[in-house]
Structures are given as C-alpha cells and as structure tokens.
Short mmCIF file of C-alpha atoms in Angstrom, two decimals:
data_model
loop_
_atom_site.label_atom_id
_atom_site.label_comp_id
_atom_site.label_asym_id
_atom_site.label_seq_id
_atom_site.Cartn_x
_atom_site.Cartn_y
_atom_site.Cartn_z
CA UNK A 1 13.48 -12.86 49.75
CA UNK A 2 12.04 -15.04 46.97
CA UNK A 3 9.31 -12.50 46.35
CA UNK A 4 11.87 -9.69 45.99
CA UNK A 5 13.86 -11.82 43.53
CA UNK A 6 10.72 -12.43 41.48
CA UNK A 7 9.98 -8.70 41.36
CA UNK A 8 13.47 -7.71 40.24
CA UNK A 9 14.25 -10.61 37.92
CA UNK A 10 10.91 -10.45 36.12
CA UNK A 11 11.45 -6.77 35.31
CA UNK A 12 15.05 -7.22 34.20
CA UNK A 13 14.34 -10.40 32.22
CA UNK A 14 11.53 -8.86 30.18
CA UNK A 15 13.69 -5.79 29.50
CA UNK A 16 16.57 -7.95 28.21
CA UNK A 17 14.24 -10.00 25.99
CA UNK A 18 12.84 -6.89 24.30
CA UNK A 19 16.24 -5.23 24.00
CA UNK A 20 17.80 -8.24 22.29
CA UNK A 21 14.72 -8.91 20.15
CA UNK A 22 14.65 -5.41 18.63
CA UNK A 23 18.36 -4.59 18.65
CA UNK A 24 19.22 -7.60 16.48
CA UNK A 25 16.73 -6.37 13.85
CA UNK A 26 18.46 -3.04 13.31
CA UNK A 27 21.83 -2.00 11.93
CA UNK A 28 23.58 0.77 13.80
CA UNK A 29 26.91 2.45 13.42
CA UNK A 30 27.41 2.69 17.17
CA UNK A 31 27.62 0.14 19.94
CA UNK A 32 24.64 -1.39 21.69
CA UNK A 33 25.59 0.55 24.83
CA UNK A 34 25.43 3.92 23.08
CA UNK A 35 22.24 3.04 21.22
CA UNK A 36 20.61 2.13 24.53
CA UNK A 37 20.93 5.71 25.79
CA UNK A 38 17.18 6.19 25.41
CA UNK A 39 16.76 3.71 28.28
CA UNK A 40 18.27 6.15 30.77
CA UNK A 41 16.07 8.97 29.51
CA UNK A 42 13.16 6.60 30.05
CA UNK A 43 14.21 6.20 33.68
CA UNK A 44 14.28 9.98 34.00
CA UNK A 45 10.83 10.33 32.43
CA UNK A 46 9.40 7.89 34.99
CA UNK A 47 10.48 10.23 37.77
CA UNK A 48 8.95 13.22 35.98
CA UNK A 49 5.70 11.31 35.47
CA UNK A 50 5.54 10.41 39.16
CA UNK A 51 5.94 14.07 40.14
CA UNK A 52 3.18 15.19 37.77
CA UNK A 53 0.81 12.42 38.89
CA UNK A 54 1.36 13.34 42.52
CA UNK A 55 0.53 16.95 41.61
CA UNK A 56 -2.77 16.02 39.94
CA UNK A 57 -3.83 13.48 42.59
CA UNK A 58 -5.81 16.07 44.62
CA UNK A 59 -7.93 16.83 41.55
CA UNK A 60 -8.96 13.19 41.00
CA UNK A 61 -12.10 12.28 42.99
CA UNK A 62 -11.68 9.44 45.46
CA UNK A 63 -14.63 7.63 43.90
CA UNK A 64 -13.46 8.19 40.32
CA UNK A 65 -14.35 5.45 37.88
CA UNK A 66 -11.68 3.06 36.53
CA UNK A 67 -12.04 4.67 33.10
CA UNK A 68 -11.33 8.16 34.49
CA UNK A 69 -8.29 6.97 36.40
CA UNK A 70 -7.05 4.93 33.45
CA UNK A 71 -7.31 7.58 30.75
CA UNK A 72 -6.69 10.81 32.67
CA UNK A 73 -4.56 10.00 35.69
CA UNK A 74 -2.40 7.29 34.09
CA UNK A 75 -2.44 7.35 30.28
CA UNK A 76 -2.77 11.09 29.71
CA UNK A 77 0.03 12.13 32.07
CA UNK A 78 2.40 9.34 31.03
CA UNK A 79 1.92 9.87 27.29
CA UNK A 80 2.37 13.65 27.56
CA UNK A 81 5.66 13.16 29.40
CA UNK A 82 6.70 10.47 26.90
CA UNK A 83 5.87 12.70 23.92
CA UNK A 84 7.87 15.65 25.31
CA UNK A 85 10.83 13.37 26.05
CA UNK A 86 10.89 11.69 22.63
CA UNK A 87 10.40 14.94 20.75
CA UNK A 88 13.32 16.46 22.67
CA UNK A 89 15.55 13.43 22.00
CA UNK A 90 14.70 12.98 18.33
CA UNK A 91 14.70 16.66 17.39
CA UNK A 92 18.29 16.90 18.65
CA UNK A 93 19.43 13.87 16.64
CA UNK A 94 22.44 13.79 14.31
CA UNK A 95 22.65 14.56 10.60
CA UNK A 96 22.58 10.82 9.84
CA UNK A 97 19.34 10.29 11.78
CA UNK A 98 16.97 7.66 10.34
CA UNK A 99 13.41 6.72 11.21
CA UNK A 100 14.48 3.23 12.25
CA UNK A 101 16.95 4.67 14.77
CA UNK A 102 14.16 6.86 16.09
CA UNK A 103 11.95 3.80 16.59
CA UNK A 104 14.69 2.00 18.52
CA UNK A 105 15.28 5.06 20.71
CA UNK A 106 11.55 5.09 21.45
CA UNK A 107 11.56 1.40 22.35
CA UNK A 108 14.46 1.90 24.73
CA UNK A 109 12.83 4.92 26.37
CA UNK A 110 9.65 2.90 26.87
CA UNK A 111 11.60 0.05 28.44
CA UNK A 112 13.41 2.44 30.79
CA UNK A 113 10.14 4.02 31.86
CA UNK A 114 8.43 0.65 32.43
CA UNK A 115 11.30 -0.86 34.41
CA UNK A 116 11.52 2.19 36.67
CA UNK A 117 7.75 2.16 37.19
CA UNK A 118 7.82 -1.56 37.99
CA UNK A 119 10.58 -1.16 40.57
CA UNK A 120 8.68 1.72 42.16
CA UNK A 121 5.50 -0.37 42.49
CA UNK A 122 7.54 -3.27 43.91
CA UNK A 123 7.59 -1.52 47.28
CA UNK A 124 3.80 -1.49 47.52
CA UNK A 125 2.46 -4.53 45.64
CA UNK A 126 2.96 -8.29 46.02
CA UNK A 127 5.10 -10.37 43.70
CA UNK A 128 2.33 -11.70 41.47
CA UNK A 129 1.21 -8.13 40.63
CA UNK A 130 4.75 -7.16 39.65
CA UNK A 131 5.03 -10.35 37.59
CA UNK A 132 1.81 -9.46 35.79
CA UNK A 133 3.07 -5.93 35.17
CA UNK A 134 6.42 -7.28 33.91
CA UNK A 135 4.70 -9.53 31.38
CA UNK A 136 2.21 -6.92 30.18
CA UNK A 137 3.12 -3.37 31.18
CA UNK A 138 6.79 -3.47 30.13
CA UNK A 139 5.99 -4.77 26.61
CA UNK A 140 3.13 -2.28 26.31
CA UNK A 141 5.34 0.72 27.14
CA UNK A 142 8.04 -0.48 24.75
CA UNK A 143 5.59 -1.02 21.87
CA UNK A 144 3.67 2.23 22.36
CA UNK A 145 6.86 4.23 22.76
CA UNK A 146 8.19 2.73 19.50
CA UNK A 147 4.95 3.70 17.72
CA UNK A 148 5.15 7.23 19.08
CA UNK A 149 8.79 7.53 18.01
CA UNK A 150 7.95 6.45 14.45
CA UNK A 151 5.40 9.22 13.91
CA UNK A 152 7.64 11.83 15.54
CA UNK A 153 10.60 10.69 13.42
CA UNK A 154 8.57 10.86 10.22
CA UNK A 155 7.27 14.29 11.19
CA UNK A 156 10.81 15.53 11.76
CA UNK A 157 12.12 14.00 8.52
CA UNK A 158 9.34 15.67 6.53
CA UNK A 159 10.27 19.08 7.93
CA UNK A 160 11.20 20.84 4.69
CA UNK A 161 13.31 23.54 6.29
CA UNK A 162 16.52 21.51 6.05
CA UNK A 163 15.94 20.71 2.37
CA UNK A 164 15.83 24.08 0.67
CA UNK A 165 19.17 25.42 1.83
CA UNK A 166 21.00 22.77 -0.22
CA UNK A 167 18.45 22.09 -2.97
CA UNK A 168 20.29 21.60 -6.26
CA UNK A 169 19.70 23.85 -9.25
CA UNK A 170 19.86 22.90 -12.87
CA UNK A 171 21.84 24.79 -15.46
CA UNK A 172 18.63 26.20 -16.94
CA UNK A 173 17.37 27.71 -13.68
CA UNK A 174 17.86 31.39 -13.06
CA UNK A 175 19.50 32.03 -9.66
CA UNK A 176 17.22 34.99 -8.98
CA UNK A 177 14.11 32.94 -9.60
CA UNK A 178 15.34 30.16 -7.35
CA UNK A 179 16.21 32.54 -4.51
CA UNK A 180 12.83 34.25 -4.79
CA UNK A 181 11.05 30.87 -4.78
CA UNK A 182 12.99 29.74 -1.73
CA UNK A 183 12.15 32.94 0.12
CA UNK A 184 8.46 32.52 -0.69
CA UNK A 185 8.51 28.93 0.55
CA UNK A 186 10.30 29.90 3.75
CA UNK A 187 7.70 32.63 4.29
CA UNK A 188 4.96 30.06 3.79
CA UNK A 189 6.64 27.76 6.30
CA UNK A 190 6.86 30.53 8.88
CA UNK A 191 3.19 31.37 8.37
CA UNK A 192 2.24 27.75 9.03
CA UNK A 193 1.06 26.91 5.53
CA UNK A 194 2.74 23.50 5.60
CA UNK A 195 2.14 22.80 9.29
CA UNK A 196 -1.12 20.84 8.99
CA UNK A 197 0.44 17.58 7.84
CA UNK A 198 3.25 17.83 10.38
CA UNK A 199 0.62 18.41 13.06
CA UNK A 200 -1.20 15.27 11.82
CA UNK A 201 1.87 13.11 12.43
CA UNK A 202 2.45 14.55 15.88
CA UNK A 203 -1.24 14.09 16.69
CA UNK A 204 -1.00 10.42 15.67
CA UNK A 205 2.16 10.09 17.74
CA UNK A 206 0.18 11.06 20.84
CA UNK A 207 -3.36 9.84 20.15
CA UNK A 208 -2.61 6.24 19.18
CA UNK A 209 -0.42 5.38 22.23
CA UNK A 210 -2.79 7.32 24.49
CA UNK A 211 -5.81 5.33 23.33
CA UNK A 212 -4.13 1.94 23.63
CA UNK A 213 -2.55 2.83 26.97
CA UNK A 214 -5.86 4.02 28.37
CA UNK A 215 -7.56 0.81 27.26
CA UNK A 216 -4.85 -1.26 28.95
CA UNK A 217 -5.15 0.58 32.26
CA UNK A 218 -8.95 0.36 32.12
CA UNK A 219 -8.76 -3.40 31.55
CA UNK A 220 -6.33 -3.75 34.46
CA UNK A 221 -8.25 -1.51 36.87
CA UNK A 222 -11.69 -2.68 35.82
CA UNK A 223 -10.90 -6.34 36.47
CA UNK A 224 -13.45 -9.05 35.72
CA UNK A 225 -13.48 -10.42 32.19
CA UNK A 226 -11.73 -7.30 30.81
CA UNK A 227 -8.34 -8.73 31.82
CA UNK A 228 -8.71 -11.34 29.06
CA UNK A 229 -8.37 -8.51 26.52
CA UNK A 230 -4.94 -7.37 27.76
CA UNK A 231 -3.02 -9.98 25.78
CA UNK A 232 -4.91 -9.33 22.50
CA UNK A 233 -4.24 -5.62 23.05
CA UNK A 234 -0.51 -6.36 23.29
CA UNK A 235 -0.73 -8.43 20.11
CA UNK A 236 -2.40 -5.50 18.33
CA UNK A 237 0.30 -3.08 19.54
CA UNK A 238 3.02 -5.52 18.42
CA UNK A 239 1.55 -5.84 14.91
CA UNK A 240 1.12 -2.06 14.60
CA UNK A 241 4.75 -1.48 15.57
CA UNK A 242 6.02 -4.19 13.21
CA UNK A 243 4.02 -2.61 10.39
CA UNK A 244 5.58 0.78 11.10
CA UNK A 245 9.06 -0.71 11.40
CA UNK A 246 8.64 -2.20 7.92
CA UNK A 247 7.72 1.30 6.73
CA UNK A 248 10.60 2.98 8.59
CA UNK A 249 13.19 0.71 6.95
CA UNK A 250 12.62 2.26 3.50
CA UNK A 251 12.83 5.90 4.65
CA UNK A 252 16.23 7.43 3.87
CA UNK A 253 18.30 9.07 6.58
CA UNK A 254 18.36 12.83 7.03
CA UNK A 255 21.75 13.19 5.32
CA UNK A 256 20.60 11.24 2.25
CA UNK A 257 17.36 13.20 2.02
CA UNK A 258 19.30 16.44 2.23
CA UNK A 259 21.77 15.30 -0.42
CA UNK A 260 18.97 14.49 -2.87
CA UNK A 261 17.03 17.62 -1.92
CA UNK A 262 13.82 15.99 -0.69
CA UNK A 263 12.08 15.14 2.57
CA UNK A 264 10.17 12.09 3.84
CA UNK A 265 6.91 13.10 2.14
CA UNK A 266 8.68 13.62 -1.19
CA UNK A 267 10.27 10.20 -0.74
CA UNK A 268 6.84 8.70 -0.10
CA UNK A 269 5.76 10.07 -3.48
CA UNK A 270 8.88 8.97 -5.38
CA UNK A 271 9.43 5.44 -4.10
CA UNK A 272 6.26 3.79 -5.48
CA UNK A 273 6.68 5.35 -8.93
CA UNK A 274 9.17 2.80 -10.29
CA UNK A 275 7.02 -0.06 -9.09
CA UNK A 276 3.94 1.49 -10.70
CA UNK A 277 5.69 1.86 -14.03
CA UNK A 278 6.92 -1.73 -13.92
CA UNK A 279 3.50 -3.11 -13.04
CA UNK A 280 1.81 -1.09 -15.78
CA UNK A 281 4.15 -2.70 -18.32
CA UNK A 282 3.53 -6.16 -16.89
CA UNK A 283 -0.25 -5.70 -16.87
CA UNK A 284 -0.13 -4.95 -20.57
CA UNK A 285 1.97 -8.02 -21.32
CA UNK A 286 1.06 -10.84 -18.93
CA UNK A 287 -0.34 -11.61 -15.50
CA UNK A 288 2.01 -11.04 -12.56
CA UNK A 289 2.70 -13.24 -9.58
CA UNK A 290 0.94 -12.07 -6.43
CA UNK A 291 3.05 -11.53 -3.33
CA UNK A 292 1.87 -13.58 -0.38
CA UNK A 293 0.66 -12.29 2.96
CA UNK A 294 2.68 -15.03 4.74
CA UNK A 295 6.46 -15.35 4.33
CA UNK A 296 6.77 -18.84 5.85
CA UNK A 297 10.39 -18.46 6.97
CA UNK A 298 10.44 -20.89 9.90
CA UNK A 299 13.28 -20.26 12.34
CA UNK A 300 13.96 -23.29 14.58
CA UNK A 301 14.25 -21.46 17.91
CA UNK A 302 11.18 -19.27 17.34
CA UNK A 303 9.15 -22.20 16.10
CA UNK A 304 10.09 -24.31 19.13
CA UNK A 305 9.50 -21.48 21.63
CA UNK A 306 6.18 -20.51 20.03
CA UNK A 307 4.95 -24.10 20.04
CA UNK A 308 6.02 -24.47 23.69
CA UNK A 309 4.04 -21.39 24.74
CA UNK A 310 0.98 -22.58 22.84
CA UNK A 311 1.24 -26.06 24.35
CA UNK A 312 1.63 -24.62 27.86
CA UNK A 313 -1.42 -22.38 27.42
CA UNK A 314 -3.57 -25.24 26.16
CA UNK A 315 -2.37 -27.59 28.91
CA UNK A 316 -3.09 -25.07 31.69
CA UNK A 317 -6.50 -24.30 30.22
CA UNK A 318 -7.38 -28.02 30.13
CA UNK A 319 -6.09 -28.81 33.64
CA UNK A 320 -7.23 -25.62 35.40
CA UNK A 321 -10.55 -27.00 36.65
CA UNK A 322 -9.82 -30.74 37.14
CA UNK A 323 -6.55 -30.20 39.04
CA UNK A 324 -7.65 -26.89 40.64
CA UNK A 325 -4.56 -25.02 39.47
CA UNK A 326 -6.13 -21.81 40.79
CA UNK A 327 -5.16 -22.89 44.30
CA UNK A 328 -1.47 -22.59 43.42
CA UNK A 329 -1.79 -18.80 43.56
CA UNK A 330 -4.72 -18.12 45.92
CA UNK A 331 -4.27 -14.34 45.68
CA UNK A 332 -5.33 -14.39 42.03
CA UNK A 333 -8.92 -14.50 40.90
CA UNK A 334 -9.82 -17.11 38.29
CA UNK A 335 -10.11 -14.41 35.62
CA UNK A 336 -6.67 -13.02 36.41
CA UNK A 337 -5.20 -16.52 36.58
CA UNK A 338 -6.53 -17.38 33.11
CA UNK A 339 -5.35 -14.05 31.71
CA UNK A 340 -1.84 -14.50 33.13
CA UNK A 341 -1.28 -18.23 32.54
CA UNK A 342 -3.53 -19.00 29.55
CA UNK A 343 -4.30 -15.95 27.40
CA UNK A 344 -0.90 -14.32 27.75
CA UNK A 345 1.17 -17.47 26.87
CA UNK A 346 -1.21 -18.05 23.97
CA UNK A 347 -0.53 -14.53 22.67
CA UNK A 348 3.25 -14.89 23.09
CA UNK A 349 3.13 -18.19 21.24
CA UNK A 350 1.26 -16.60 18.32
CA UNK A 351 3.77 -13.73 18.18
CA UNK A 352 6.74 -16.12 18.15
CA UNK A 353 5.17 -18.38 15.53
CA UNK A 354 3.76 -15.78 13.16
CA UNK A 355 5.40 -12.46 14.10
CA UNK A 356 8.21 -12.80 11.54
CA UNK A 357 6.13 -14.68 8.97
CA UNK A 358 3.72 -11.87 8.11
CA UNK A 359 4.45 -9.61 5.16
CA UNK A 360 3.79 -6.27 6.85
CA UNK A 361 4.20 -4.43 3.55
CA UNK A 362 1.55 -6.54 1.80
CA UNK A 363 -1.40 -4.18 2.16
CA UNK A 364 0.60 -1.01 1.71
CA UNK A 365 2.88 -2.09 -1.12
CA UNK A 366 0.66 -4.55 -2.96
CA UNK A 367 -2.97 -4.20 -1.95
CA UNK A 368 -3.33 -0.43 -1.94
CA UNK A 369 -0.52 0.41 -4.35
CA UNK A 370 -2.00 -1.19 -7.42
CA UNK A 371 -1.73 1.29 -10.31
CA UNK A 372 -4.93 3.14 -11.14
CA UNK A 373 -4.31 5.89 -13.69
CA UNK A 374 -5.84 9.30 -13.04
CA UNK A 375 -6.21 11.84 -15.80
CA UNK A 376 -5.73 15.47 -14.81
CA UNK A 377 -5.34 18.92 -16.30
CA UNK A 378 -2.31 20.85 -15.13
CA UNK A 379 -2.55 24.65 -15.23
CA UNK A 380 0.58 26.72 -14.60
CA UNK A 381 0.98 30.22 -13.22
CA UNK A 382 1.67 31.62 -16.68
CA UNK A 383 -1.74 30.38 -17.86
CA UNK A 384 -0.51 27.40 -19.89
CA UNK A 385 -2.38 24.14 -19.39
CA UNK A 386 -1.84 20.57 -20.53
CA UNK A 387 -3.44 17.14 -19.99
CA UNK A 388 -1.38 14.58 -18.06
CA UNK A 389 -1.83 11.28 -16.22
CA UNK A 390 -0.56 10.15 -12.82
CA UNK A 391 -0.30 6.63 -11.40
CA UNK A 392 -0.91 7.38 -7.74
CA UNK A 393 -2.37 9.89 -5.30
CA UNK A 394 -0.33 10.04 -2.12
CA UNK A 395 -1.45 11.94 0.94
CA UNK A 396 1.21 14.60 0.36
CA UNK A 397 1.11 14.90 -3.43
CA UNK A 398 1.64 13.24 -6.81
CA UNK A 399 4.50 12.37 -9.14
CA UNK A 400 4.38 13.95 -12.61
CA UNK A 401 6.28 11.74 -15.07
CA UNK A 402 8.24 13.26 -17.93
CA UNK A 403 11.02 15.76 -18.58
CA UNK A 404 8.84 18.86 -18.95
CA UNK A 405 10.57 22.01 -17.76
CA UNK A 406 9.27 23.22 -14.38
CA UNK A 407 10.81 25.87 -12.21
CA UNK A 408 11.56 24.68 -8.72
CA UNK A 409 8.77 25.62 -6.30
CA UNK A 410 6.55 26.67 -9.19
CA UNK A 411 2.89 26.66 -8.19
CA UNK A 412 0.37 24.83 -10.35
CA UNK A 413 -3.32 23.92 -10.19
CA UNK A 414 -4.28 20.27 -10.72
CA UNK A 415 -7.78 19.28 -11.83
CA UNK A 416 -8.37 15.55 -11.43
CA UNK A 417 -10.80 13.48 -13.46
CA UNK A 418 -12.13 9.99 -12.82
CA UNK A 419 -9.58 7.26 -11.90
CA UNK A 420 -9.16 4.52 -14.50
CA UNK A 421 -7.63 1.08 -14.31
CA UNK A 422 -4.05 0.73 -15.44
CA UNK A 423 -3.93 -1.02 -18.81
CA UNK A 424 -7.64 -1.94 -18.75
CA UNK A 425 -11.10 -0.45 -18.92
CA UNK A 426 -12.24 2.11 -16.37
CA UNK A 427 -12.99 0.69 -12.95
CA UNK A 428 -15.32 3.54 -12.09
CA UNK A 429 -15.44 5.42 -8.80
CA UNK A 430 -18.90 6.24 -7.43
CA UNK A 431 -19.16 9.90 -6.57
CA UNK A 432 -15.78 10.83 -8.07
CA UNK A 433 -17.00 11.81 -11.54
CA UNK A 434 -17.03 15.55 -10.85
CA UNK A 435 -13.63 17.22 -11.43
CA UNK A 436 -11.65 17.97 -8.28
CA UNK A 437 -9.10 20.81 -8.21
CA UNK A 438 -6.25 21.38 -5.79
CA UNK A 439 -3.34 23.82 -5.66
CA UNK A 440 0.15 22.30 -5.65
CA UNK A 441 3.82 23.25 -5.79
CA UNK A 442 6.65 21.49 -7.66
CA UNK A 443 9.03 20.74 -4.84
CA UNK A 444 11.61 18.49 -6.58
CA UNK A 445 12.57 17.63 -10.14
CA UNK A 446 14.70 14.89 -11.69
CA UNK A 447 15.59 15.08 -15.38
CA UNK A 448 18.95 13.26 -15.45
CA UNK A 449 19.43 10.75 -12.64
CA UNK A 450 18.09 7.46 -14.05
CA UNK A 451 18.44 5.69 -10.69
CA UNK A 452 15.33 7.62 -9.65
CA UNK A 453 12.14 8.11 -11.70
CA UNK A 454 12.39 10.97 -14.17
CA UNK A 455 9.78 13.60 -13.41
CA UNK A 456 8.60 15.97 -10.72
CA UNK A 457 7.30 15.72 -7.18
CA UNK A 458 4.22 17.89 -6.85
CA UNK A 459 3.12 18.66 -3.28
CA UNK A 460 -0.52 19.51 -2.49
CA UNK A 461 -1.61 22.77 -0.87
CA UNK A 462 -5.01 23.86 0.49
CA UNK A 463 -6.64 20.44 0.25
CA UNK A 464 -10.40 20.64 0.78
CA UNK A 465 -12.60 17.94 2.28
CA UNK A 466 -13.91 17.04 -1.19
CA UNK A 467 -10.40 16.23 -2.29
CA UNK A 468 -9.82 14.02 0.78
CA UNK A 469 -13.02 12.16 -0.13
CA UNK A 470 -11.83 11.88 -3.74
CA UNK A 471 -8.55 10.30 -2.63
CA UNK A 472 -10.44 7.89 -0.37
CA UNK A 473 -12.57 6.79 -3.34
CA UNK A 474 -9.41 6.44 -5.42
CA UNK A 475 -7.92 4.09 -2.81
CA UNK A 476 -11.18 2.13 -2.84
CA UNK A 477 -10.82 1.76 -6.61
CA UNK A 478 -7.38 0.24 -6.20
CA UNK A 479 -8.66 -2.05 -3.47
CA UNK A 480 -11.40 -3.36 -5.76
CA UNK A 481 -8.88 -3.82 -8.55
CA UNK A 482 -6.63 -5.78 -6.22
CA UNK A 483 -9.49 -8.07 -5.23
CA UNK A 484 -10.22 -8.58 -8.92
CA UNK A 485 -6.58 -9.50 -9.58
CA UNK A 486 -6.60 -12.01 -6.72
CA UNK A 487 -9.91 -13.49 -7.84
CA UNK A 488 -8.74 -13.78 -11.42
#
C-alpha cells in the first residue's frame, strides 16, 4: 500500500509543482482550469504513443542496443506524436494567440503525457523506479514540450498569410498596385518560396526535443556512470526553456500583429531598431552602463529551498560511505543512488537559487545586439540605386531607416559591404570584404507612427550560403565589439 502511495503521490506532486511554477509566471485571460486543457490532450497523446510503440515493437531486435531503443523506440515515436498533437492544438488557436500561451500549452501537454506514462509504468515497476521517473521524466517531458511549443508557435506567428488580407495602405499607394503585389506574394507563398524559414522552425521544434529526449533515455537505459548526467541534462533543458520564455514574452499576439500588418519575423526586425538607434547616440556621447548577466533578486522561499536542497545533497554525499546509506534502498545501485539523492538535489538547488537570477536576454539583447553599421547599395526594380546603412542583420531581413517612398511588397536587391563599428573605426570582418548581394522584398513600412521606428522592414529572399556565412561573420564582429566594451 505504501509503495502504491509513493507511485501516485510522486507523480501528482511533481505535476502540481511544475503547474504552479509556470502558471504563476504567465498572465492569462482565462482561468487556470481552462488554460490547463493541454494536460488532457497530453493524456490522450500518451495513449496514442503506447499504441504506436506496440506496433513497432516487432521491428525492434531483442538484442537492440540501449542507444537504438532510446532514440528510435522511445524518443522518435514520442516526439512525433507530441509534435503532431501540439501543431494541431496551436494551429487551431484563437485570434488572440500569443507565443507565451503556446509555451504554457506545451508544458501542460508534456505534464499530461508524463503523468499518464508514469501511471502506466506503475503496474510493472517498483516504487523507487517510479520515484526516479517522477523526479526526472516528468520535468523532462514538460521542459521539452515547452521548447517544442515555442518553435511551433513562432512558426505559426510568422505565417504571413494572415497579414496581407488586412495590411494597411497609405494614401499615396495605388489600389491596383497593392492588389497586384498581394496576388504575387500569395502566389509565392503557394509555390513555397517563403516556406524554408517556416520549415526551419518546425525542424527545430522536433530535432531539439528529440535529441535531448534520446540522450535522457540512453542515460537511463545504459546505466552505469551515465545516470549522473541526467540531472545536468534537466538543468540544460530548464535553461533552454527559460531562455525561450524570455524571448516569447516580447512577441506580440496574433491580433496585434494583424492590426499592425506584420508577422513574428517582421517584429524580430523592428524591435531591436529603437535600441540600436539609442545606443548609437550614447556611443557617440558617453560610455553606457553594461547590463549584468545576474539579476540578484533573492526571493526568501526560493533561497531557503535552494539552500536546503544543496545542503541535503552535500550531506548525503559526505555520509554515503561512512554510514552506508546505500543499504537504505538495497534495490538501487550506488550509481543510481548518487544520481537520485545527490546529483538530482544538487541540480534542483541550483535551479531554485539561480533560475530566476539569470538575465536570459543578456546574450541576445546585449551581447549579440551591439550596433555594427553595415553599408549597402539598394537597387530597385525601376533601376534606381542608392547607398544606405543598416544597424543589424536579422535572420529574416533588415530594417531600412528613413521615410523614402517604397511600394508595399516592392522587390529590391541589397548589396552589402563590410560591417563597421557604430560610432567608431571599422572593426573589420575577416573574409567579409567581398560584396554580398541578396534579393529582398519590402514587407512593411512606417512613415507616421512614431511609437515604432520610422522606416521599412525588408525581408530576404533566395539567401545563398555565402550570405549565411556573411551574417555569421557580422555576428562575430558584434561579439568582438561587445568584449571590447566589457574590457574597456
């Protein structure tokens, strides 16, 4: 009876901890009960996964290696089912859908799947195995499902099809030209011209959870010293999800994007522009204060709980051999005992102590978003060309400052020169001296609304490998500049 209680309570307790931990960090319009609907879909996906795994069992050799069972039989099947479920849920979301709501739905679906899986294994495995799965497998499914939901949500919010129907037109635009441009863009969408980047997000949504999940199962099935790596793997998944949550918070909801006439990629190009302009002015006037990597906001309960977990881990590690604590649970090997009662509490303690004290936007917003001016030549369809400078190269495109008159969806050709430091001498980029050209389209323009940067969002098309290398070298330039700022 005690063993059954341990199996059930451990699963339910870990679920409640994760639900309360993540729900309190988000703001929803609906109740907690309605927002937890993804949990029940997670329960359903566990049943579907079990059916598929039973179907593929005959094709798995009896003497298959732990790696084969971990990556193909467990991770591959479970992540495919999870991806289909989350894509179905998130693609049918409301007009007010936001990336942060998508992440929470993913977390809940992962919790539902893990709890159902745990209860299923309770009939076949002893209590200590279910306890180990509750402390490791349930968090893993929640974290990986949240990561998957972020990339799917971003991919759906960058789907440009919902933007063009309501894109605003200026008084100077000719209706016929706008309609023709919209038709050409829709034709391009139907032919798959803009599908590569969307495919990249969906590929990340599957590949990243699949890799981490496969590693976890291999560590669990392989045994020996590999079990010590389970807790660090959970810490890595936690940090990756927190980083993406920080990113999801600044992405507008679908209704706001549609009202402005942009999508998530356009927003990714617009948002840094104001910060770039401000920092360029400050660099020319005086040195700026550097944002810290640590926030140092100590919350009493998290500090106490984190210190308690760390103290417990250290105490058990010190007393394990002298007092023979291994004998308390004779079914566990020494490696599994240390992983469960030393490494795992140590990881939880680190998460509680430092999880909310790290500035997850530091590298993205400060380190790699340091202004580095790039000179380019812009050539329009009518043959006119002009020199211009941009402050950033995003993966999707660039922001062209100024009130120059562009037709919406006008195609241009951008020829980039060598990146230079903002407000200082050229930093130099090895291998980037040769001009790089790329086709682009003006997808959004702002000439009046001063709450957003005045200028144009220019989206890339037909990016070659040389241009991807050029952008990588450009990011390296900013990284070196940032190191120079910190050293100075």
